[in-house]
């Protein structure tokens, strides 16, 4: 009997050891490695940059920086808004650093380059910053997920609101790369569908400092709306210089087709008051958003942009899928991410479509006047909620070959 019991204990020990070894084997390299690839020094550094890395760390900390006993490691890199640098970093991270997932990547040209690499190498890609609808359209990937917003959602909502107010003729000042072209096209299509007209457009290089020639053309067009199809530092410089030219005082309305709370902080309420914008996140919406945003502010000195909130949401959802599946295998985790609705402080029960589009709600907002703002970062006046099913392109019409 004693020999039988000892043999049973030995067998049980071997079984437990075998199960433990098997569980470890489900995690490649015994680490869950997340690469935060962002603009850390250029025009998108405020709305993404280090703040995005902080948001990712906050998501990891909710899991104790480990999932099922496997350590979470976050590394960061700067793509400098150059597609070739983004591609080289992504390739190096996957081949040499054994990165399991790449996240953030503002700048659509950079994101499209990374999308191709992660598709080929079967690594997950969590986007919260690039706006091109091609990322969930003709260039979609079974491993790519587009969080937070896209050009269609922000541009069409803003354009619709202004045209419905009677501002029907438009002139565009557009960043001359994939993101800007797409943003202009989405807004222009909405304007024309609602009976408006396009008076013209002009394109500027990324990171332009002098907008005077573009603004003179916009002013001469006589358009009701001068729309900036750009983002970050480009929008800030353009809007500031437009105010100096007296364009708003002359009766033309300024529209930023992609504005974040950080941009309003940089512009100041005197310059930005009255601007319409569409965002998927605002820190002061409810107790849950305020609590998370205050933690973010303690670590960064500022409130989060929607892009940074989206990074937190995306990384958290990914880690939850890893926890549920017990593996970091890209195919299994991607399938689990699609099957689970996204629920966190940013969104509730948001579905993920076959093309990787996260159908979160958008919010149409107007920037408050200095008199309306009662405390720090009190900038947005929420006008209405736009359900995700209305805000985004129907997956069946997206052009993505993955959509069934």
Tab-separated table of C-alpha atoms in Angstrom:
chain	number	residue	atom	x	y	z
A	1	UNK	CA	0.000	0.000	0.000
A	2	UNK	CA	2.866	2.397	0.907
A	3	UNK	CA	4.531	1.711	-2.448
A	4	UNK	CA	1.228	2.291	-4.238
A	5	UNK	CA	0.682	5.658	-2.495
A	6	UNK	CA	4.228	6.816	-3.263
A	7	UNK	CA	3.794	5.850	-6.881
A	8	UNK	CA	0.518	7.825	-6.992
A	9	UNK	CA	2.179	10.913	-5.499
A	10	UNK	CA	5.013	10.647	-8.013
A	11	UNK	CA	2.528	10.350	-10.903
A	12	UNK	CA	0.525	13.368	-9.652
A	13	UNK	CA	3.712	15.417	-9.332
A	14	UNK	CA	4.697	14.518	-12.874
A	15	UNK	CA	1.202	15.425	-14.122
A	16	UNK	CA	1.280	18.829	-12.393
A	17	UNK	CA	4.788	19.467	-13.687
A	18	UNK	CA	3.727	18.460	-17.177
A	19	UNK	CA	0.687	20.787	-17.059
A	20	UNK	CA	2.847	23.647	-15.819
A	21	UNK	CA	5.377	23.062	-18.593
A	22	UNK	CA	2.575	22.906	-21.141
A	23	UNK	CA	1.107	26.214	-19.889
A	24	UNK	CA	4.518	27.868	-20.136
A	25	UNK	CA	4.954	26.506	-23.641
A	26	UNK	CA	1.808	28.378	-24.714
A	27	UNK	CA	3.647	31.667	-24.143
A	28	UNK	CA	6.421	32.308	-26.646
A	29	UNK	CA	9.788	33.109	-25.055
A	30	UNK	CA	8.129	33.171	-21.598
A	31	UNK	CA	7.306	36.870	-21.989
A	32	UNK	CA	4.449	38.893	-23.465
A	33	UNK	CA	6.293	41.659	-25.279
A	34	UNK	CA	4.469	44.776	-26.473
A	35	UNK	CA	6.188	47.275	-28.760
A	36	UNK	CA	4.880	50.842	-28.443
A	37	UNK	CA	5.772	52.448	-31.781
A	38	UNK	CA	4.898	56.139	-31.827
A	39	UNK	CA	5.873	59.681	-32.711
A	40	UNK	CA	7.848	60.617	-29.613
A	41	UNK	CA	9.447	63.827	-30.842
A	42	UNK	CA	7.344	65.303	-33.669
A	43	UNK	CA	3.946	66.835	-34.327
A	44	UNK	CA	1.997	63.892	-32.834
A	45	UNK	CA	4.084	63.532	-29.681
A	46	UNK	CA	1.503	65.342	-27.523
A	47	UNK	CA	-1.506	63.309	-28.631
A	48	UNK	CA	0.387	59.980	-28.665
A	49	UNK	CA	4.104	59.798	-27.756
A	50	UNK	CA	5.092	59.071	-24.190
A	51	UNK	CA	1.468	59.428	-23.093
A	52	UNK	CA	0.613	56.354	-25.154
A	53	UNK	CA	3.405	54.398	-23.457
A	54	UNK	CA	2.047	55.488	-20.050
A	55	UNK	CA	-1.448	54.341	-21.060
A	56	UNK	CA	-0.091	50.927	-22.104
A	57	UNK	CA	1.761	50.580	-18.798
A	58	UNK	CA	-1.444	51.436	-16.913
A	59	UNK	CA	-3.217	48.595	-18.742
A	60	UNK	CA	-0.404	46.151	-17.933
A	61	UNK	CA	-0.423	47.176	-14.272
A	62	UNK	CA	-4.082	46.145	-14.008
A	63	UNK	CA	-2.868	42.577	-14.647
A	64	UNK	CA	0.005	42.905	-12.163
A	65	UNK	CA	2.417	43.205	-15.130
A	66	UNK	CA	1.941	39.500	-15.817
A	67	UNK	CA	-0.682	37.235	-17.385
A	68	UNK	CA	-1.063	33.683	-16.070
A	69	UNK	CA	2.407	33.939	-14.560
A	70	UNK	CA	4.048	35.261	-17.740
A	71	UNK	CA	5.721	38.663	-17.457
A	72	UNK	CA	4.502	41.597	-19.581
A	73	UNK	CA	7.292	43.702	-21.075
A	74	UNK	CA	6.733	47.021	-22.864
A	75	UNK	CA	9.348	48.570	-25.132
A	76	UNK	CA	9.099	51.917	-26.926
A	77	UNK	CA	10.328	53.332	-30.221
A	78	UNK	CA	10.063	56.529	-32.305
A	79	UNK	CA	9.081	56.184	-35.977
A	80	UNK	CA	9.720	59.918	-36.584
A	81	UNK	CA	6.677	60.011	-38.892
A	82	UNK	CA	8.594	58.092	-41.555
A	83	UNK	CA	7.169	54.924	-43.051
A	84	UNK	CA	10.577	53.386	-43.732
A	85	UNK	CA	11.745	53.895	-40.150
A	86	UNK	CA	8.464	52.449	-38.851
A	87	UNK	CA	8.842	49.418	-41.110
A	88	UNK	CA	12.468	48.831	-40.126
A	89	UNK	CA	11.692	49.100	-36.413
A	90	UNK	CA	8.714	46.767	-36.719
A	91	UNK	CA	10.762	44.189	-38.602
A	92	UNK	CA	13.651	44.419	-36.107
A	93	UNK	CA	11.328	44.165	-33.110
A	94	UNK	CA	9.630	41.051	-34.455
A	95	UNK	CA	12.732	39.279	-35.779
A	96	UNK	CA	15.246	40.226	-33.074
A	97	UNK	CA	13.309	41.431	-30.018
A	98	UNK	CA	10.574	38.763	-30.375
A	99	UNK	CA	7.800	41.333	-29.975
A	100	UNK	CA	4.327	39.758	-29.876
A	101	UNK	CA	2.244	42.848	-30.599
A	102	UNK	CA	2.882	46.359	-31.925
A	103	UNK	CA	0.644	49.179	-30.705
A	104	UNK	CA	-0.144	52.874	-31.262
A	105	UNK	CA	1.541	54.062	-34.548
A	106	UNK	CA	0.069	57.493	-35.297
A	107	UNK	CA	0.672	58.516	-38.948
A	108	UNK	CA	-1.250	56.544	-41.573
A	109	UNK	CA	1.704	56.023	-43.922
A	110	UNK	CA	3.717	54.490	-41.072
A	111	UNK	CA	0.748	52.376	-39.979
A	112	UNK	CA	0.145	51.035	-43.488
A	113	UNK	CA	3.801	49.969	-43.652
A	114	UNK	CA	3.591	48.255	-40.251
A	115	UNK	CA	0.291	46.613	-41.202
A	116	UNK	CA	2.007	44.855	-44.101
A	117	UNK	CA	4.842	43.574	-41.922
A	118	UNK	CA	2.642	42.367	-39.058
A	119	UNK	CA	0.360	40.644	-41.570
A	120	UNK	CA	3.276	38.790	-43.169
A	121	UNK	CA	4.896	37.869	-39.872
A	122	UNK	CA	1.650	37.035	-38.052
A	123	UNK	CA	1.952	39.539	-35.236
A	124	UNK	CA	-0.898	41.543	-33.760
A	125	UNK	CA	-1.178	45.260	-34.526
A	126	UNK	CA	-3.241	47.539	-32.233
A	127	UNK	CA	-3.742	50.948	-33.860
A	128	UNK	CA	-4.772	54.055	-31.927
A	129	UNK	CA	-3.585	57.034	-33.920
A	130	UNK	CA	-3.636	56.374	-37.674
A	131	UNK	CA	-6.824	57.474	-39.414
A	132	UNK	CA	-6.760	55.945	-42.894
A	133	UNK	CA	-9.831	53.814	-43.580
A	134	UNK	CA	-7.637	51.650	-45.832
A	135	UNK	CA	-6.333	50.014	-42.648
A	136	UNK	CA	-9.724	48.329	-42.222
A	137	UNK	CA	-10.513	48.542	-45.947
A	138	UNK	CA	-8.482	47.294	-48.891
A	139	UNK	CA	-5.307	46.973	-46.742
A	140	UNK	CA	-6.976	45.197	-43.805
A	141	UNK	CA	-5.261	42.355	-41.987
A	142	UNK	CA	-6.457	39.406	-39.868
A	143	UNK	CA	-3.983	40.672	-37.246
A	144	UNK	CA	-4.806	44.391	-37.441
A	145	UNK	CA	-7.236	46.202	-35.118
A	146	UNK	CA	-8.146	49.886	-35.521
A	147	UNK	CA	-9.221	51.469	-32.244
A	148	UNK	CA	-10.498	54.911	-31.219
A	149	UNK	CA	-11.426	56.672	-34.518
A	150	UNK	CA	-10.777	56.863	-38.232
A	151	UNK	CA	-10.950	59.554	-40.886
A	152	UNK	CA	-14.524	58.747	-41.848
A	153	UNK	CA	-15.812	58.946	-38.279
A	154	UNK	CA	-14.244	62.286	-37.343
A	155	UNK	CA	-14.484	64.057	-40.709
A	156	UNK	CA	-18.038	63.100	-41.621
A	157	UNK	CA	-19.404	63.975	-38.166
A	158	UNK	CA	-17.781	67.422	-38.167
A	159	UNK	CA	-18.725	68.130	-41.795
A	160	UNK	CA	-22.325	67.086	-41.260
A	161	UNK	CA	-22.696	69.310	-38.189
A	162	UNK	CA	-21.384	72.406	-39.988
A	163	UNK	CA	-23.322	71.878	-43.237
A	164	UNK	CA	-26.513	71.426	-41.231
A	165	UNK	CA	-25.775	74.832	-39.690
A	166	UNK	CA	-25.758	76.344	-43.183
A	167	UNK	CA	-22.010	76.374	-43.843
A	168	UNK	CA	-22.148	74.707	-47.246
A	169	UNK	CA	-19.066	75.833	-49.207
A	170	UNK	CA	-15.697	74.421	-48.146
A	171	UNK	CA	-11.978	74.940	-48.767
A	172	UNK	CA	-9.426	72.386	-47.509
A	173	UNK	CA	-5.878	72.872	-46.219
A	174	UNK	CA	-4.562	69.320	-46.269
A	175	UNK	CA	-1.485	67.435	-45.038
A	176	UNK	CA	0.143	65.969	-48.134
A	177	UNK	CA	0.266	62.258	-47.279
A	178	UNK	CA	-2.118	59.301	-46.984
A	179	UNK	CA	-3.808	60.497	-43.789
A	180	UNK	CA	-4.540	64.035	-44.993
A	181	UNK	CA	-5.771	62.911	-48.410
A	182	UNK	CA	-8.167	60.435	-46.788
A	183	UNK	CA	-9.404	62.963	-44.212
A	184	UNK	CA	-10.177	65.531	-46.920
A	185	UNK	CA	-11.930	62.952	-49.095
A	186	UNK	CA	-14.176	61.770	-46.242
A	187	UNK	CA	-15.242	65.321	-45.328
A	188	UNK	CA	-15.682	66.398	-48.952
A	189	UNK	CA	-17.892	63.394	-49.710
A	190	UNK	CA	-20.156	64.255	-46.767
A	191	UNK	CA	-20.354	67.931	-47.781
A	192	UNK	CA	-21.342	67.013	-51.335
A	193	UNK	CA	-23.859	64.377	-50.219
A	194	UNK	CA	-25.602	67.074	-48.158
A	195	UNK	CA	-25.765	69.501	-51.071
A	196	UNK	CA	-22.646	71.537	-50.286
A	197	UNK	CA	-19.812	72.533	-52.621
A	198	UNK	CA	-16.006	72.339	-52.537
A	199	UNK	CA	-14.364	75.658	-53.466
A	200	UNK	CA	-10.874	74.216	-53.592
A	201	UNK	CA	-8.012	72.673	-51.638
A	202	UNK	CA	-4.274	73.056	-51.139
A	203	UNK	CA	-1.735	70.610	-49.726
A	204	UNK	CA	1.139	71.268	-47.351
A	205	UNK	CA	4.112	69.149	-46.235
A	206	UNK	CA	4.020	67.344	-42.903
A	207	UNK	CA	5.330	69.576	-40.107
A	208	UNK	CA	4.793	72.871	-41.980
A	209	UNK	CA	5.628	76.013	-40.019
A	210	UNK	CA	4.353	78.703	-42.401
A	211	UNK	CA	0.732	78.459	-43.575
A	212	UNK	CA	0.472	81.996	-44.979
A	213	UNK	CA	0.251	81.072	-48.676
A	214	UNK	CA	-2.330	78.361	-47.983
A	215	UNK	CA	-4.417	80.681	-45.836
A	216	UNK	CA	-4.403	83.434	-48.458
A	217	UNK	CA	-5.825	80.969	-50.992
A	218	UNK	CA	-8.467	79.857	-48.517
A	219	UNK	CA	-9.371	83.458	-47.747
A	220	UNK	CA	-9.626	84.345	-51.441
A	221	UNK	CA	-11.923	81.365	-52.107
A	222	UNK	CA	-14.717	82.937	-50.095
A	223	UNK	CA	-15.676	79.512	-48.743
A	224	UNK	CA	-17.936	79.355	-45.710
A	225	UNK	CA	-15.579	76.862	-44.048
A	226	UNK	CA	-11.796	76.667	-44.059
A	227	UNK	CA	-11.137	73.051	-43.041
A	228	UNK	CA	-7.798	71.737	-41.810
A	229	UNK	CA	-7.381	68.139	-42.971
A	230	UNK	CA	-4.324	67.575	-40.787
A	231	UNK	CA	-3.548	66.922	-37.130
A	232	UNK	CA	-1.377	67.707	-34.121
A	233	UNK	CA	1.172	70.473	-34.575
A	234	UNK	CA	0.017	71.139	-38.137
A	235	UNK	CA	-3.534	71.911	-37.021
A	236	UNK	CA	-2.286	74.056	-34.140
A	237	UNK	CA	-0.020	76.120	-36.403
A	238	UNK	CA	-2.693	76.454	-39.083
A	239	UNK	CA	-5.481	77.558	-36.755
A	240	UNK	CA	-3.237	80.008	-34.884
A	241	UNK	CA	-2.056	81.633	-38.103
A	242	UNK	CA	-5.615	81.737	-39.479
A	243	UNK	CA	-6.658	83.715	-36.396
A	244	UNK	CA	-3.724	86.085	-36.935
A	245	UNK	CA	-4.855	86.585	-40.563
A	246	UNK	CA	-8.317	87.510	-39.283
A	247	UNK	CA	-10.049	84.726	-41.190
A	248	UNK	CA	-12.689	84.039	-38.485
A	249	UNK	CA	-13.296	87.776	-38.088
A	250	UNK	CA	-13.948	87.930	-41.844
A	251	UNK	CA	-16.881	85.536	-41.482
A	252	UNK	CA	-15.251	82.264	-42.491
A	253	UNK	CA	-15.556	79.341	-40.084
A	254	UNK	CA	-12.471	77.338	-39.140
A	255	UNK	CA	-12.840	73.573	-38.816
A	256	UNK	CA	-10.245	71.140	-37.514
A	257	UNK	CA	-11.209	67.734	-38.884
A	258	UNK	CA	-9.083	65.982	-36.279
A	259	UNK	CA	-8.749	67.762	-32.958
A	260	UNK	CA	-7.662	66.378	-29.594
A	261	UNK	CA	-7.850	67.919	-26.150
A	262	UNK	CA	-4.081	68.539	-26.255
A	263	UNK	CA	-4.557	70.703	-29.359
A	264	UNK	CA	-7.131	72.846	-27.539
A	265	UNK	CA	-4.737	73.260	-24.623
A	266	UNK	CA	-2.038	74.482	-27.022
A	267	UNK	CA	-4.397	76.799	-28.922
A	268	UNK	CA	-6.117	78.270	-25.869
A	269	UNK	CA	-9.856	78.865	-25.578
A	270	UNK	CA	-9.663	82.393	-26.988
A	271	UNK	CA	-8.478	80.983	-30.319
A	272	UNK	CA	-10.336	77.664	-30.370
A	273	UNK	CA	-13.718	78.613	-28.867
A	274	UNK	CA	-16.656	77.489	-30.984
A	275	UNK	CA	-14.728	74.882	-32.977
A	276	UNK	CA	-16.682	71.694	-33.661
A	277	UNK	CA	-14.973	68.328	-33.347
A	278	UNK	CA	-15.676	64.619	-33.045
A	279	UNK	CA	-13.893	62.541	-30.391
A	280	UNK	CA	-14.412	59.049	-29.005
A	281	UNK	CA	-13.233	59.963	-25.500
A	282	UNK	CA	-13.393	62.960	-23.169
A	283	UNK	CA	-11.947	62.820	-19.703
A	284	UNK	CA	-14.840	64.673	-18.024
A	285	UNK	CA	-17.763	62.557	-19.251
A	286	UNK	CA	-18.492	60.520	-16.113
A	287	UNK	CA	-17.011	59.283	-12.838
A	288	UNK	CA	-15.220	56.378	-14.523
A	289	UNK	CA	-13.508	58.505	-17.189
A	290	UNK	CA	-12.577	61.109	-14.577
A	291	UNK	CA	-11.035	58.550	-12.204
A	292	UNK	CA	-8.869	56.963	-14.920
A	293	UNK	CA	-7.885	60.323	-16.397
A	294	UNK	CA	-6.819	61.692	-13.012
A	295	UNK	CA	-4.436	58.736	-12.638
A	296	UNK	CA	-3.085	59.467	-16.117
A	297	UNK	CA	-2.671	63.146	-15.247
A	298	UNK	CA	-0.728	62.293	-12.086
A	299	UNK	CA	1.848	60.509	-14.253
A	300	UNK	CA	1.979	62.861	-17.225
A	301	UNK	CA	0.867	66.297	-16.017
A	302	UNK	CA	-1.975	66.437	-18.549
A	303	UNK	CA	-5.290	64.854	-19.418
A	304	UNK	CA	-5.309	62.035	-21.993
A	305	UNK	CA	-6.136	62.443	-25.652
A	306	UNK	CA	-8.582	60.007	-27.203
A	307	UNK	CA	-5.587	58.307	-28.873
A	308	UNK	CA	-3.922	57.679	-25.509
A	309	UNK	CA	-7.162	56.421	-23.974
A	310	UNK	CA	-7.508	54.148	-27.002
A	311	UNK	CA	-4.045	52.667	-26.425
A	312	UNK	CA	-5.060	51.735	-22.877
A	313	UNK	CA	-8.293	50.172	-24.124
A	314	UNK	CA	-6.564	48.222	-26.919
A	315	UNK	CA	-3.707	46.867	-24.776
A	316	UNK	CA	-6.104	45.947	-21.977
A	317	UNK	CA	-8.377	44.063	-24.383
A	318	UNK	CA	-5.394	42.238	-25.888
A	319	UNK	CA	-4.112	41.176	-22.464
A	320	UNK	CA	-7.579	40.020	-21.467
A	321	UNK	CA	-7.697	37.855	-24.609
A	322	UNK	CA	-4.274	36.387	-23.781
A	323	UNK	CA	-5.512	35.650	-20.266
A	324	UNK	CA	-8.672	33.967	-21.571
A	325	UNK	CA	-6.920	31.827	-24.194
A	326	UNK	CA	-3.834	31.011	-22.115
A	327	UNK	CA	-1.551	31.749	-25.050
A	328	UNK	CA	-0.004	34.624	-27.002
A	329	UNK	CA	-0.486	32.779	-30.309
A	330	UNK	CA	-1.537	35.536	-32.721
A	331	UNK	CA	-4.315	33.612	-34.480
A	332	UNK	CA	-5.936	32.418	-31.265
A	333	UNK	CA	-5.675	35.792	-29.540
A	334	UNK	CA	-7.016	37.660	-32.584
A	335	UNK	CA	-10.027	35.333	-32.723
A	336	UNK	CA	-10.682	35.839	-29.021
A	337	UNK	CA	-10.368	39.624	-29.315
A	338	UNK	CA	-13.014	39.636	-32.040
A	339	UNK	CA	-15.360	37.374	-30.081
A	340	UNK	CA	-15.255	39.503	-26.898
A	341	UNK	CA	-16.973	42.909	-26.781
A	342	UNK	CA	-14.703	45.726	-25.574
A	343	UNK	CA	-15.753	47.062	-22.184
A	344	UNK	CA	-13.690	49.485	-20.122
A	345	UNK	CA	-13.706	53.104	-18.958
A	346	UNK	CA	-13.715	54.266	-22.600
A	347	UNK	CA	-16.408	52.116	-24.213
A	348	UNK	CA	-19.109	49.619	-23.300
A	349	UNK	CA	-19.897	46.417	-25.207
A	350	UNK	CA	-18.173	47.675	-28.373
A	351	UNK	CA	-18.046	45.062	-31.125
A	352	UNK	CA	-15.010	44.305	-33.295
A	353	UNK	CA	-15.833	43.573	-36.925
A	354	UNK	CA	-14.115	41.056	-39.212
A	355	UNK	CA	-12.100	43.900	-40.759
A	356	UNK	CA	-10.630	44.836	-37.356
A	357	UNK	CA	-12.716	47.981	-36.862
A	358	UNK	CA	-13.714	48.594	-33.238
A	359	UNK	CA	-17.229	50.063	-33.244
A	360	UNK	CA	-16.963	52.479	-30.325
A	361	UNK	CA	-19.264	55.485	-30.018
A	362	UNK	CA	-18.182	58.934	-31.176
A	363	UNK	CA	-19.190	62.246	-29.585
A	364	UNK	CA	-19.803	65.524	-31.379
A	365	UNK	CA	-18.505	68.369	-29.234
A	366	UNK	CA	-18.005	72.121	-29.354
A	367	UNK	CA	-15.158	73.980	-27.687
A	368	UNK	CA	-16.319	76.134	-24.792
A	369	UNK	CA	-15.790	79.862	-24.524
A	370	UNK	CA	-13.415	81.105	-21.807
A	371	UNK	CA	-16.466	82.166	-19.793
A	372	UNK	CA	-18.034	78.690	-20.035
A	373	UNK	CA	-14.887	76.871	-18.873
A	374	UNK	CA	-14.955	76.528	-15.081
A	375	UNK	CA	-11.783	74.563	-14.270
A	376	UNK	CA	-8.590	73.179	-15.804
A	377	UNK	CA	-9.127	71.076	-18.951
A	378	UNK	CA	-12.848	71.979	-18.993
A	379	UNK	CA	-12.943	72.396	-22.770
A	380	UNK	CA	-15.598	70.236	-24.433
A	381	UNK	CA	-19.336	70.780	-24.568
A	382	UNK	CA	-20.790	67.446	-25.696
A	383	UNK	CA	-23.515	68.057	-28.283
A	384	UNK	CA	-24.566	64.489	-29.034
A	385	UNK	CA	-23.490	60.857	-29.058
A	386	UNK	CA	-23.024	59.164	-32.421
A	387	UNK	CA	-23.403	55.370	-32.095
A	388	UNK	CA	-20.534	53.378	-33.556
A	389	UNK	CA	-22.822	51.784	-36.143
A	390	UNK	CA	-23.511	55.288	-37.512
A	391	UNK	CA	-20.024	56.722	-37.043
A	392	UNK	CA	-18.068	54.109	-39.002
A	393	UNK	CA	-18.235	52.583	-42.472
A	394	UNK	CA	-20.268	49.381	-42.678
A	395	UNK	CA	-17.664	46.567	-42.854
A	396	UNK	CA	-19.451	45.145	-45.910
A	397	UNK	CA	-18.800	48.434	-47.719
A	398	UNK	CA	-15.211	48.786	-46.467
A	399	UNK	CA	-13.518	46.860	-49.267
A	400	UNK	CA	-11.831	44.501	-46.793
A	401	UNK	CA	-11.545	40.950	-48.236
A	402	UNK	CA	-11.831	39.465	-44.724
A	403	UNK	CA	-15.449	40.566	-44.315
A	404	UNK	CA	-17.821	37.640	-44.767
